[in-house]
Structure formats: structure tokens, C-alpha cells
Coordinates of C-alpha atoms in Angstrom, one line a residue:
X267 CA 0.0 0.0 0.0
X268 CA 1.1 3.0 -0.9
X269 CA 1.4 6.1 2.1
X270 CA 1.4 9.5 -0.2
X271 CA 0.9 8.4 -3.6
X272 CA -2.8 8.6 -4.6
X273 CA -4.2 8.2 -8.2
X274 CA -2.9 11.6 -9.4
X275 CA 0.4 12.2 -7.6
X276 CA 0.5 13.3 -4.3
X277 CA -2.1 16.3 -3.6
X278 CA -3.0 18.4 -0.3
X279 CA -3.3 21.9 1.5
X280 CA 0.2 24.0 1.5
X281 CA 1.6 24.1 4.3
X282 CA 0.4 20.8 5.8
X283 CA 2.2 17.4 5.2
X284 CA 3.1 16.2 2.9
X285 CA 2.6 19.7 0.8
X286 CA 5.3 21.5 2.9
X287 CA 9.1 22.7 1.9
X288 CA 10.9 20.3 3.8
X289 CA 9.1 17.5 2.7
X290 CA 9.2 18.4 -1.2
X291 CA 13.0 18.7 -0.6
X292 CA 13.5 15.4 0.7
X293 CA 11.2 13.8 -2.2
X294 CA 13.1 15.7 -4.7
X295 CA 16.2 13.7 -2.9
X296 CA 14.3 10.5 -2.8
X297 CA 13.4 10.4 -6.6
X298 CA 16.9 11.8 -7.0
X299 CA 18.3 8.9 -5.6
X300 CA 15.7 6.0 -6.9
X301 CA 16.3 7.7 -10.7
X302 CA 20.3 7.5 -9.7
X303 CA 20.4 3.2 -9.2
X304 CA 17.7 2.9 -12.2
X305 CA 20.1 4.6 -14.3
X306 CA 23.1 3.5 -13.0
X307 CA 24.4 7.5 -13.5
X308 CA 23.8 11.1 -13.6
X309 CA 20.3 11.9 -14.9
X310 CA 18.1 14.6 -15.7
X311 CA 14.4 15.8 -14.7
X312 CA 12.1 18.3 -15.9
X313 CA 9.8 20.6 -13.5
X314 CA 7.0 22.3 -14.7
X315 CA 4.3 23.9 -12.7
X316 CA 1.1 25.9 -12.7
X317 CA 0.5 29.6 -12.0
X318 CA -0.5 29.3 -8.2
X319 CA 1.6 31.3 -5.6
X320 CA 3.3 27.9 -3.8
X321 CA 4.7 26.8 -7.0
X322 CA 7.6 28.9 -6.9
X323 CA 8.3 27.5 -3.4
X324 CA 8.2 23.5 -4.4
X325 CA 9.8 24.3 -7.6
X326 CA 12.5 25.6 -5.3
X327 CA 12.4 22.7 -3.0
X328 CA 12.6 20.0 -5.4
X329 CA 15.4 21.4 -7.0
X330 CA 17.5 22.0 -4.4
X331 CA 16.9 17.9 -3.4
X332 CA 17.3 16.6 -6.9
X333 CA 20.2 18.5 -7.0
X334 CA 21.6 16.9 -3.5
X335 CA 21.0 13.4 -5.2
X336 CA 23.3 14.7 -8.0
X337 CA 20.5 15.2 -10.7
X338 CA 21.0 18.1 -13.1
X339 CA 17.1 19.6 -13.9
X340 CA 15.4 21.6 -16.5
X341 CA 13.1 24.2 -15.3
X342 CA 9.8 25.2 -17.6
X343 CA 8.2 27.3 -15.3
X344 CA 4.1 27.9 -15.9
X345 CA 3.7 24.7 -18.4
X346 CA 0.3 22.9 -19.2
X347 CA 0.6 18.9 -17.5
X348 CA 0.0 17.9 -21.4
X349 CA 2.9 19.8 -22.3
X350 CA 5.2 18.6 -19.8
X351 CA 4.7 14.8 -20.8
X352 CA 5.1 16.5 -24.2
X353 CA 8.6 18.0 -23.4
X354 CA 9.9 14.9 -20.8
X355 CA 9.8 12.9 -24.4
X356 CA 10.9 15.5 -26.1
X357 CA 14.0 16.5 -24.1
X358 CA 15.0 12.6 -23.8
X359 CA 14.8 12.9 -20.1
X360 CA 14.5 10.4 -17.0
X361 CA 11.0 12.0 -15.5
X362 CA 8.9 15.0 -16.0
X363 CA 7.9 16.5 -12.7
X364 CA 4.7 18.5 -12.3
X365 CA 4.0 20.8 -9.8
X366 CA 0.1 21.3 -9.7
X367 CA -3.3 20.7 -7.8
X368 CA -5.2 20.6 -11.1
X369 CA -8.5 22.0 -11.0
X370 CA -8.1 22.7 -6.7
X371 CA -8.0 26.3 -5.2
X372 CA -4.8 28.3 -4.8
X373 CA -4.2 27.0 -1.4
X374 CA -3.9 23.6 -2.6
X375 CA -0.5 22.3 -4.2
X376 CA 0.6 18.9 -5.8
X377 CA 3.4 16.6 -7.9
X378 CA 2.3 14.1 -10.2
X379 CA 5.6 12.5 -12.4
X380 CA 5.8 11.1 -15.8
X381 CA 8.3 8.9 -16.8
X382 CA 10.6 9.1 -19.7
X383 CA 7.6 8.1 -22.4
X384 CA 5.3 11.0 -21.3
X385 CA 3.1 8.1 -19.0
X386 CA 2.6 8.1 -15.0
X387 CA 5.3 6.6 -12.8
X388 CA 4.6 2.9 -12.4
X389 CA 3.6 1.6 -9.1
X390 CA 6.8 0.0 -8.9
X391 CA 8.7 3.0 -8.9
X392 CA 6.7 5.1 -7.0
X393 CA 6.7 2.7 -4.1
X394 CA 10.9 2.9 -4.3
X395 CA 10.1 6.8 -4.0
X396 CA 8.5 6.0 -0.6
X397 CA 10.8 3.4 0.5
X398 CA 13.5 5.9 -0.2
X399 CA 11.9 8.5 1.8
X400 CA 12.3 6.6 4.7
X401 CA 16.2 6.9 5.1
X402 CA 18.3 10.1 6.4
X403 CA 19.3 12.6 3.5
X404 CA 22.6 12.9 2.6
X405 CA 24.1 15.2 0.0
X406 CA 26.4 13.9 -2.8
X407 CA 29.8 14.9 -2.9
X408 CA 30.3 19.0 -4.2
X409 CA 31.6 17.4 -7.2
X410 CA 28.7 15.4 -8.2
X411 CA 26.0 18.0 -6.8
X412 CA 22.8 18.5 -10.0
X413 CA 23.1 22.0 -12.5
X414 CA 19.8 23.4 -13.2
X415 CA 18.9 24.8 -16.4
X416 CA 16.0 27.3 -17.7
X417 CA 14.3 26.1 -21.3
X418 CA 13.8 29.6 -22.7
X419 CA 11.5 27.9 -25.3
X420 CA 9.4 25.6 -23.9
X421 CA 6.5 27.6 -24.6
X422 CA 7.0 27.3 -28.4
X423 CA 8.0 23.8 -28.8
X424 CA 4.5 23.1 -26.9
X425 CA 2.5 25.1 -29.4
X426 CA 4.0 24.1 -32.5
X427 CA 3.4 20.3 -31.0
X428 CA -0.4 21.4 -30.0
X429 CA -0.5 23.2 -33.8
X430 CA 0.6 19.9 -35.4
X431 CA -1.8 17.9 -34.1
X432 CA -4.7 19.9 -36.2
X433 CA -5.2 18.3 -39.7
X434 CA -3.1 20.3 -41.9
X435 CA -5.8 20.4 -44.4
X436 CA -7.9 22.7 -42.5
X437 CA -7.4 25.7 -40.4
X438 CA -9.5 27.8 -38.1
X439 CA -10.0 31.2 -40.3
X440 CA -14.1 32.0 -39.9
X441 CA -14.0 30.8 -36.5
X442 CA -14.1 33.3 -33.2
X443 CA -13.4 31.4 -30.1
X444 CA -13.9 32.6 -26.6
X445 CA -10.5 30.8 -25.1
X446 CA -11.1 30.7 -20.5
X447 CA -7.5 29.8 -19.4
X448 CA -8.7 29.7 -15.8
X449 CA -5.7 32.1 -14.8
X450 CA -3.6 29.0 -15.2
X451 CA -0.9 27.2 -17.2
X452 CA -2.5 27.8 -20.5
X453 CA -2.9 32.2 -20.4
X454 CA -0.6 32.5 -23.0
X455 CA 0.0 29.0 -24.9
X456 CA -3.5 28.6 -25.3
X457 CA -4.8 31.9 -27.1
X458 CA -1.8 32.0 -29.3
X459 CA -1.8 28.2 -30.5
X460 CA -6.0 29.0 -31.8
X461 CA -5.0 32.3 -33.1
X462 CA -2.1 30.8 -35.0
X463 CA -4.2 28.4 -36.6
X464 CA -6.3 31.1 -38.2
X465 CA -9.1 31.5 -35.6
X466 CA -10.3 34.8 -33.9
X467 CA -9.8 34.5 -30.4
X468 CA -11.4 36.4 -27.7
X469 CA -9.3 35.6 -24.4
X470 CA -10.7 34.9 -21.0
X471 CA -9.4 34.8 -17.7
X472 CA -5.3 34.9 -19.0
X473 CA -3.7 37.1 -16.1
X474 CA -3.0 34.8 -13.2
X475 CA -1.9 36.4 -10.1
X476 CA -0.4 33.3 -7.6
X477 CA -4.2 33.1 -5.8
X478 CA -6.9 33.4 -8.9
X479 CA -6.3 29.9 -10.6
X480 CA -9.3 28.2 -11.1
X481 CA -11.3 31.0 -9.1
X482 CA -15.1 31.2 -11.0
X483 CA -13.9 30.1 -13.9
X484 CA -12.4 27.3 -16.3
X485 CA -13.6 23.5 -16.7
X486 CA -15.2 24.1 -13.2
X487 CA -17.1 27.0 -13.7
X488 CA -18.1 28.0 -17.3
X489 CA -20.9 30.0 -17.0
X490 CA -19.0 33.3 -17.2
X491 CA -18.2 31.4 -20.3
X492 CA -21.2 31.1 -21.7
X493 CA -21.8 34.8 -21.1
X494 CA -19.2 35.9 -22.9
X495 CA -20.1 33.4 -26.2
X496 CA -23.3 34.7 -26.4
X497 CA -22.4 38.4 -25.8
X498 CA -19.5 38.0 -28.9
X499 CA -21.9 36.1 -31.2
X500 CA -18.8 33.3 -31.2
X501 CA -18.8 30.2 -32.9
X502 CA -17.6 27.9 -29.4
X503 CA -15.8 28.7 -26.1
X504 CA -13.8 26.7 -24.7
X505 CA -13.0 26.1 -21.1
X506 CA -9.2 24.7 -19.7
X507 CA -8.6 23.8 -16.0
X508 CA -5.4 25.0 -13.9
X509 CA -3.2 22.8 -15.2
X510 CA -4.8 22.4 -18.8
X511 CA -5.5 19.0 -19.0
X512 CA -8.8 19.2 -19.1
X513 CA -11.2 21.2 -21.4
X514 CA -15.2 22.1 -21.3
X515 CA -17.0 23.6 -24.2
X516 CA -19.8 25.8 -25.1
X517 CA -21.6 26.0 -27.8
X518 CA -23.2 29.1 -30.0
X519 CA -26.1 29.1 -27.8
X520 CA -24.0 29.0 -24.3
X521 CA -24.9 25.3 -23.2
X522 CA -22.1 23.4 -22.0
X523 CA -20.4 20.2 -23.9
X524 CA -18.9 18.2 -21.0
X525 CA -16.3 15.7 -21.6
X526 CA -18.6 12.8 -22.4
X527 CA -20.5 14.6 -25.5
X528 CA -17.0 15.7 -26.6
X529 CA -15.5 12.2 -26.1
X530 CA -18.8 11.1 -28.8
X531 CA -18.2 13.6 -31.0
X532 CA -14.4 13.0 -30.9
X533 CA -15.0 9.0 -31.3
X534 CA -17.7 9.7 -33.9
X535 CA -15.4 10.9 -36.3
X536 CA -12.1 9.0 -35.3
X537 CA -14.7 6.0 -36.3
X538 CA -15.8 7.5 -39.7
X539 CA -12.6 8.3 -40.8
X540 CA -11.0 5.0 -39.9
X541 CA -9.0 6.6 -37.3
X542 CA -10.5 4.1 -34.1
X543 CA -8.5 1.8 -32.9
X544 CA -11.0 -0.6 -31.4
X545 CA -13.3 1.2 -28.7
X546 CA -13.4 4.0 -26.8
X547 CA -12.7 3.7 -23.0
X548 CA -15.3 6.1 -20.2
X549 CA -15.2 5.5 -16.6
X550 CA -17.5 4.8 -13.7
X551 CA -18.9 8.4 -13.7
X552 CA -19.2 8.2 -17.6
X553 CA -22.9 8.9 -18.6
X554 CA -24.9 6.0 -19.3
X555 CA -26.5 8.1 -22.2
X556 CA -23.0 7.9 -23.8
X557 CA -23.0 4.2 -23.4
X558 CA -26.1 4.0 -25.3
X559 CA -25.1 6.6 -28.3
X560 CA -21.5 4.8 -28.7
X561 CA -23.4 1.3 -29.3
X562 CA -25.9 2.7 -31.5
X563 CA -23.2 4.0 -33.6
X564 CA -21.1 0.3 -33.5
X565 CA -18.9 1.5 -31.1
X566 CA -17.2 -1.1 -28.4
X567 CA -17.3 1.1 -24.8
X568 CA -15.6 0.0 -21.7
X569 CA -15.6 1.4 -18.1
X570 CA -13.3 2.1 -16.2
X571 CA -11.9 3.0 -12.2
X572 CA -12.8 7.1 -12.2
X573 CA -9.0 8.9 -12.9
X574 CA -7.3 9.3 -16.4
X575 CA -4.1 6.6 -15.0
X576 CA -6.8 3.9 -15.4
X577 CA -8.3 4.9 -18.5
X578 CA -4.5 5.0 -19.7
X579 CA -4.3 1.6 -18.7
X580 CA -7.4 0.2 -20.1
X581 CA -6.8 1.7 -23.4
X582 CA -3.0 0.3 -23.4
X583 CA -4.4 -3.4 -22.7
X584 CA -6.6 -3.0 -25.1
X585 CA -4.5 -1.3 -28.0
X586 CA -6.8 1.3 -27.9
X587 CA -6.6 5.4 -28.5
X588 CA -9.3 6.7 -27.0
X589 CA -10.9 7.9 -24.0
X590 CA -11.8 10.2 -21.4
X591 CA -14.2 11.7 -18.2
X592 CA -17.1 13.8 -17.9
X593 CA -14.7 15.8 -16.3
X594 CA -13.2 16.6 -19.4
X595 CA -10.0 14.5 -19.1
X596 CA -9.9 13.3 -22.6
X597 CA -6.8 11.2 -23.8
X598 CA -6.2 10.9 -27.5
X599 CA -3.5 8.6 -27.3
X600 CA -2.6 9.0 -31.2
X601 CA -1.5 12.4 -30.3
X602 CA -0.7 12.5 -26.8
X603 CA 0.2 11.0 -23.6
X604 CA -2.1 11.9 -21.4
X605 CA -5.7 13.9 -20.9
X606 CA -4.4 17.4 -23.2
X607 CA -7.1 19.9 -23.0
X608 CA -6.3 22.0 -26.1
X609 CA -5.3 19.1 -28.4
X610 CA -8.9 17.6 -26.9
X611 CA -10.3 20.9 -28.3
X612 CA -8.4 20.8 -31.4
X613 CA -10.0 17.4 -32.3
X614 CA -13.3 19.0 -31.9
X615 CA -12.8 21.8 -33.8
X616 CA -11.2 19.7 -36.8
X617 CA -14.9 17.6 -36.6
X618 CA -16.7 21.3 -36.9
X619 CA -14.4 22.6 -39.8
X620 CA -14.9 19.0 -41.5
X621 CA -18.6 18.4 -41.7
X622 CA -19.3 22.1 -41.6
X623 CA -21.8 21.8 -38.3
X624 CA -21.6 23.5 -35.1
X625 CA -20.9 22.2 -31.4
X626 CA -24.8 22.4 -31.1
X627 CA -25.4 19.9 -34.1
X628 CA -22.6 17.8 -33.5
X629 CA -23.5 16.8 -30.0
X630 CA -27.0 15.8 -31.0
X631 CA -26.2 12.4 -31.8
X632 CA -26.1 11.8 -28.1
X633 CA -28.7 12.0 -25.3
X634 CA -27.9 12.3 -21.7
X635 CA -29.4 10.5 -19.0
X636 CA -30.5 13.2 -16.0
X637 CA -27.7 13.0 -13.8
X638 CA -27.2 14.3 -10.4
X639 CA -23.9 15.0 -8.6
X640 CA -23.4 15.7 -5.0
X641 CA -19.9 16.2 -3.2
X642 CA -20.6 15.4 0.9
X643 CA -17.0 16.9 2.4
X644 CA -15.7 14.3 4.7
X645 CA -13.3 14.0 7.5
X646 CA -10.8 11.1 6.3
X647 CA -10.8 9.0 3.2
X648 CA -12.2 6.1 4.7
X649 CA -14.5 3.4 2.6
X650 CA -17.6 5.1 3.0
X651 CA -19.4 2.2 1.4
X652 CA -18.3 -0.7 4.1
X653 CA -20.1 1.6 6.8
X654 CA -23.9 -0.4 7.4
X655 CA -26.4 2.3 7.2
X656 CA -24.5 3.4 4.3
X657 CA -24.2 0.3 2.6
X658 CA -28.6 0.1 3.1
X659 CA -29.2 3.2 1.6
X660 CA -27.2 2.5 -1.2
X661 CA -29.2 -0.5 -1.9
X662 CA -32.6 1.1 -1.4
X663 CA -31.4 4.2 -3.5
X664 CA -30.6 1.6 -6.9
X665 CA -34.1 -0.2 -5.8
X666 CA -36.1 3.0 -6.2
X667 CA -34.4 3.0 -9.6
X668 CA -36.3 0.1 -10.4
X669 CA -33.4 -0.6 -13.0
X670 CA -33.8 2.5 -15.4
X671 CA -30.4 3.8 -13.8
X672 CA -27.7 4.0 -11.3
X673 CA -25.8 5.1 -8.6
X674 CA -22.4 5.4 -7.9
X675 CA -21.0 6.2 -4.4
X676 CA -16.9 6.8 -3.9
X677 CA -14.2 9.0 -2.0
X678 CA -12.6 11.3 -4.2
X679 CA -9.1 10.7 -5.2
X680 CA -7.7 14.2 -5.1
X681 CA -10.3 15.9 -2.2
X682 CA -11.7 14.8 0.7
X683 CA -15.1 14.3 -0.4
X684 CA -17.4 11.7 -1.5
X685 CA -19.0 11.5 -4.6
X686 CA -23.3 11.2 -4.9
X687 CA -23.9 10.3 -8.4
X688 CA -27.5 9.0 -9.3
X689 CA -28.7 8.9 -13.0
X690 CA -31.7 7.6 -14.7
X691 CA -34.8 8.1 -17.3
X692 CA -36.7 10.5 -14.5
X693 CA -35.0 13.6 -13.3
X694 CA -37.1 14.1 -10.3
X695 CA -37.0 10.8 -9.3
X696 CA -32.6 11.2 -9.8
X697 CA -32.6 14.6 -7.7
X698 CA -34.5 12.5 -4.5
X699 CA -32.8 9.4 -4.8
X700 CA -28.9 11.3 -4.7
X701 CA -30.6 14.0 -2.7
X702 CA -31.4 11.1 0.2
X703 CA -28.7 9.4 0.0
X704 CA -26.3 12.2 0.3
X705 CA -28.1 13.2 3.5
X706 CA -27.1 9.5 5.1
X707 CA -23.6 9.7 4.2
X708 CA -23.3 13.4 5.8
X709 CA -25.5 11.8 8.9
X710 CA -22.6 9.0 8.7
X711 CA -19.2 10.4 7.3
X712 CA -19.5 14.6 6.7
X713 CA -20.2 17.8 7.1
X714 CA -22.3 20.2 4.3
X715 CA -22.6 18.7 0.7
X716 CA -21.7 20.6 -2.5
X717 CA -24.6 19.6 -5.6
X718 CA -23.8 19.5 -9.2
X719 CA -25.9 18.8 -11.8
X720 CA -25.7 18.6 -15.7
X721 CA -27.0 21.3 -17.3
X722 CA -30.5 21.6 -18.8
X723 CA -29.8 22.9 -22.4

């Protein structure tokens, strides 16, 4: 069992372990020294991070340990996650190291890795990382102490990569895009990678100050968005998180496109060009609606464990390139990596110049089942389903169902909260069922709930 390492790095509040200085320093030493005996010699990391305020403090910290272990490093400074996996290829380097909470306030921090192919850190090595962190620190000799480097053009290696990954048959000219950069990673690649490509771009939300990331805005909040669309008469907005590895649209109209109607639209075309290889791959919280377009269309769809590391995995054991969340993690594995939020948007765009429809028409071909989200805050991540009471209402929430839909109950991965998700053919009967049950598990486990729900366009 792993101690720090959850599905997406290690994640938490600044300034509270593990997210402190003194412990980022030693696990900069500890993959320092576990990358030293892999590689049986000097090697070399990459650090990225996002825009908030603590960044400039673990991109300090991590240095200065890497550089005790005797690793030389390359520092990107404000880089997308996409990109990073991008550049740790790229730059024929041992790991990419991002520093990043995703989609979380300011006050939260994180470090996720990606090994030398651009993928997560096997469990393997990650659980050497922890092992490691378990001895004394001790600093290599002066002579064998880690250099660290700036890469002045990171930024333009990453938008020519994100530019060459549009069909170079078509470009954007006739297009205006509203562009929300969520005062994160992506203010300035993401503007200028659509407005090279031809497109009119009216930027959102591009001057990040160390504490706005994320704030009202981005994948999480894109009704400012929508605003803005209709106020400019554009064609689409589109919506990054922090860390740009996720992407929300809008259409014409202002209704949102979540991940799962841009994952059909994506697949939908990858399928009629012959560009599909095998299936597409959703996850737990993927909405059944999707499940029925995809085999209406011929499609094979598999499920996975929520979190883009297990989609990854599904789609390499399958040999396919495809998938992605609701969320708007979407992983187009003939292009990238990992879940790229502008390339995800690229694809889409490509499908609109192609077939000469709009967001709105395009996303037709797929009906979604009312769905109803509710995040109860909880204390600890403990199995909320083993609890009794719990574990009851669960089983009279899917029987009140009557098997026209279901319900999914689990801890986040990244925040200490658990996830309500109840779907089916009747919206009101949805909104009670999760509404109930979300009141036992904050009886049970938490505190005040947060509700989400899709929205009714």
C-alpha cells in the first residue's frame, strides 16, 4: 500500500504534510536517488508547474533535493501537464515532474511525475520513492552535486506540438473562439496556439496572479463562459482547468459540452474516418447516455476506475486510443500522452471545420441520461461504502431505480469528499434518490454537501 501516492500524484493543502518545503526537498532527494540506481548514472528531470503562488516554493524545494542526489534539472516554469509529458519525451529525459493541484483552489499544491515516455510513474517505482523517503538525506559529494537549467523555449516547442496535431488540411479562419485559461498554465500558450491556426480569439481569464487559478472560472465553472459566447456572437468557447489537461465547451447558444458529448463527438469521427482503434474507454462516472449513443453507432465502450491513470491503462491493454471523463479528461492517445485539453479541443474543432456543423449539431447524436452530482465533504478517506447504514441506503437508492439507472457512491481521489452520483430516465425521481442518499452519508461520514448537476440545455 502506498502512504502519499494517490491516483494523481500526491495532492493536499500548503503548508500541511506532505505539501510542505521540507518535505518536497527530501522527495526531490528520494526520486533523486531512486532515478540514480535505475540509471546507473547522472540523470536529468524536468519541472513544470502551474501559476499558483506555492509553486515557486516546491519548484525551489525539489530542485535543491534533486540536485543533492546529483540530478541536473530543466526548469519550464508555468507549463500545461499535457505539455510537460510532451517536453519529458521530447527533451530525452528520466522524468517529467509536475507541480500542480489541477482544478483545486490556490491553497492547494501537488506533484504528479511522468516517466521518460510521457506516462505516469509505475507503481513499482513510485513505491521505491516512498521506500527511499524513509532513510536520512545525505548530500552527494560537491563534485557530483545536480546544475539546473531554464528552457527559454518551452513555450514554443509546446504550441507548435499542439498546432501539429490539427489536420493540416484545414485551419480555423471563420471561427471566433472565446479561449477561458482559468488564470492557469495555459494564459498565454492557449490563445496564441487558436489564433495561429487562423481562428479569432477572444481571451478569457489569461492574467493569473499566484491566488486566482481556477477561481469562478475554467472547466469548473463555465458559465461566465457562456456569457461571454453569447455576448460576442462566437462560434464555441472553450474552457481549460489550472493545469490544462482538461477542457469544457460551449456552444453558439451557451450550453455546456462536458467531456462525455465531446468524447462522442471525438470518437464519432475518429470511427468515420478509420481513425479508431477498437473502442473508446469512459469511466464509472461516464454517462450511461453515452454508453447507449456509442453502441448505437457500433462503437465497443468500456468502463473504467474514475481517474485518467486507469483509463490510460485500459486503453494500453486493449490497444486502444481513445478515451476520457465527464470531467473533461480526454486522452487521444494518437497524439498525446495523457488527458491534453487543447489538443482535446483541437479534435473538436477539426470535426466542426470537416462536416461544416456546429458544437450544437454535433452533439446531437447523443442524449444524456438526467444526472445528479453531489460532493458530501468528509473528514478522512475512509471506505464510506463498508459503513452499514450506508451500505442500506445505497441498496434502497438503486431499488427506487427500479433498474432505469444507477448510482455510484466513492471517496474522491484528489479531495476529501465523497462523490453522490445517481442517473436515470426521471429527473425528479434522480434529484431525490442522490438527494437522500447524500443526507445519510453526511449523517454518517461529513459535514455540508456541495450539488452539481448537468445542465439543462
Amino acid at each position: 500500500m502506498k502512504k502519499y501516492f494517490g491516483t494523481d500524484g500526491i495532492r493536499g493543502r500548503v503548508g500541511h504534510p506532505p505539501i510542505s518545503a521540507d518535505w518536497i526537498l527530501k522527495l526531490g532527494w528520494a526520486v533523486g536517488r531512486v532515478l540514480g540506481v535505475e540509471n546507473e548514472g547522472r540523470s536529468k528531470v524536468l519541472i513544470g508547474k502551474d501559476t499558483r503562488i506555492s509553486g515557486y516554493l516546491f519548484e525551489s524545494a525539489l530542485e535543491a533535493g534533486l540536485s543533492s542526489a546529483g540530478v541536473d534539472t530543466l526548469l519550464l516554469g508555468p507549463m500545461p501537464t499535457p505539455g510537460i509529458a510532451y517536453l519529458t519525451r521530447a527533451l530525452r529525459v528520466s522524468v517529467g515532474i509536475v507541480i500542480s493541484a489541477s482544478h483545486n483552489p490556490y491553497y492547494d499544491n501537488g506533484i504528479k511525475f511522468f516517466s521518460s515516455e510521457g506516462t505516469k510513474l509505475s507503481d513499482q517505482l513510485e513505491l521505491q520513492i516512498e521506500a527511499q523517503l524513509e532513510h536520512p538525506m545525505v548530500t552527494v559529494d560537491s563534485r557530483s552535486l545536480g546544475k539546473a537549467v531554464r528552457v527559454r523555449d518551452a513555450e514554443g516547442r509546446y504550441i507548435e506540438f499542439c498546432k501539429n496535431t490539427f489536420p493540416s488540411s484545414l485551419d480555423l479562419r471563420g471561427l471566433k473562439l472565446v479561449i477561458d485559461c482559468a488564470q492557469g498554465a495555459t494564459y498565454r500558450i492557449a490563445p496564441s496556439v487558436f489564433r495561429e491556426l487562423g481562428a479569432e480569439v477572444v481571451e478569457m481569464n489569461v492574467n493569473p496572479d499566484g491566488f486566482n487559478i481556477n477561481e469562478n472560472c475554467g472547466s469548473t465553472f463555465t458559465q461566465p463562459l457562456a456569457e461571454r459566447v453569447r455576448a460576442e456572437k462566437a462560434h464555441a468557447g472553450i474552457a481549460l482547468d489550472g493545469d490544462g489537461d482538461r477542457v469544457i465547451m460551449v456552444d453558439h447558444t451557451g450550453c455546456t459540452v462536458d467531456g462525455d458529448e465531446l468524447l462522442f463527438i471525438i470518437a464519432k469521427w475518429y470511427s468515420e474516418t478509420e481513425r479508431l482503434s477498437g473502442g473508446v474507454v469512459g469511466t464509472a462516472m461516464s454517462n450511461f447516455g453515452l454508453e447507449v449513443a456509442f453502441k448505437s453507432a457500433g462503437i465497443d465502450f468500456l468502463r473504467s476506475a474514475v481517474g485518467d491513470r486507469h483509463i490510460l491503462e485500459m486503453l494500453k491493454k486493449n490497444a486502444w486510443n481513445l478515451g476520457g471523463e465527464s470531467s473533461g479528461h480526454i486522452i487521444c492517445l494518437d497524439a498525446n500522452t495523457t488527458g491534453d485539453g487543447i489538443v482535446s479541443a483541437l479534435r473538436v474543432l477539426a470535426v466542426m471545420c470537416f462536416t461544416e456543423r456546429s458544437l450544437q449539431e454535433l452533439k446531437q447524436g447523443m442524449t444524456k441520461y438526467p444526472q445528479t452530482l453531489i460532493n458530501v465533504p468528509i473528514g478522512s478517506r475512509t471506505n464510506v461504502i463498508d459503513h452499514p447504514k450506508i451500505k442500506t441506503a445505497l441498496l434502497a437508492a438503486e431499488s427506487q431505480l427500479k433498474g432505469r439507472g444507477r448510482v455510484l457512491l466513492r471517496p474522491s481521489g484528489t479531495e476529501s469528499v465523497v462523490r453522490v452520483m445517481v442517473e436515470g430516465q426521471d429527473r425528479m425521481i434522480v434529484e431525490a434518490v442522490a438527494e437522500e442518499l447524500a443526507e445519510i452519508v453526511k449523517q454518517k461520514m461529513g459535514s455540508e454537501e456541495k450539488k452539481g448537476s448537468d445542465l439543462k440545455c
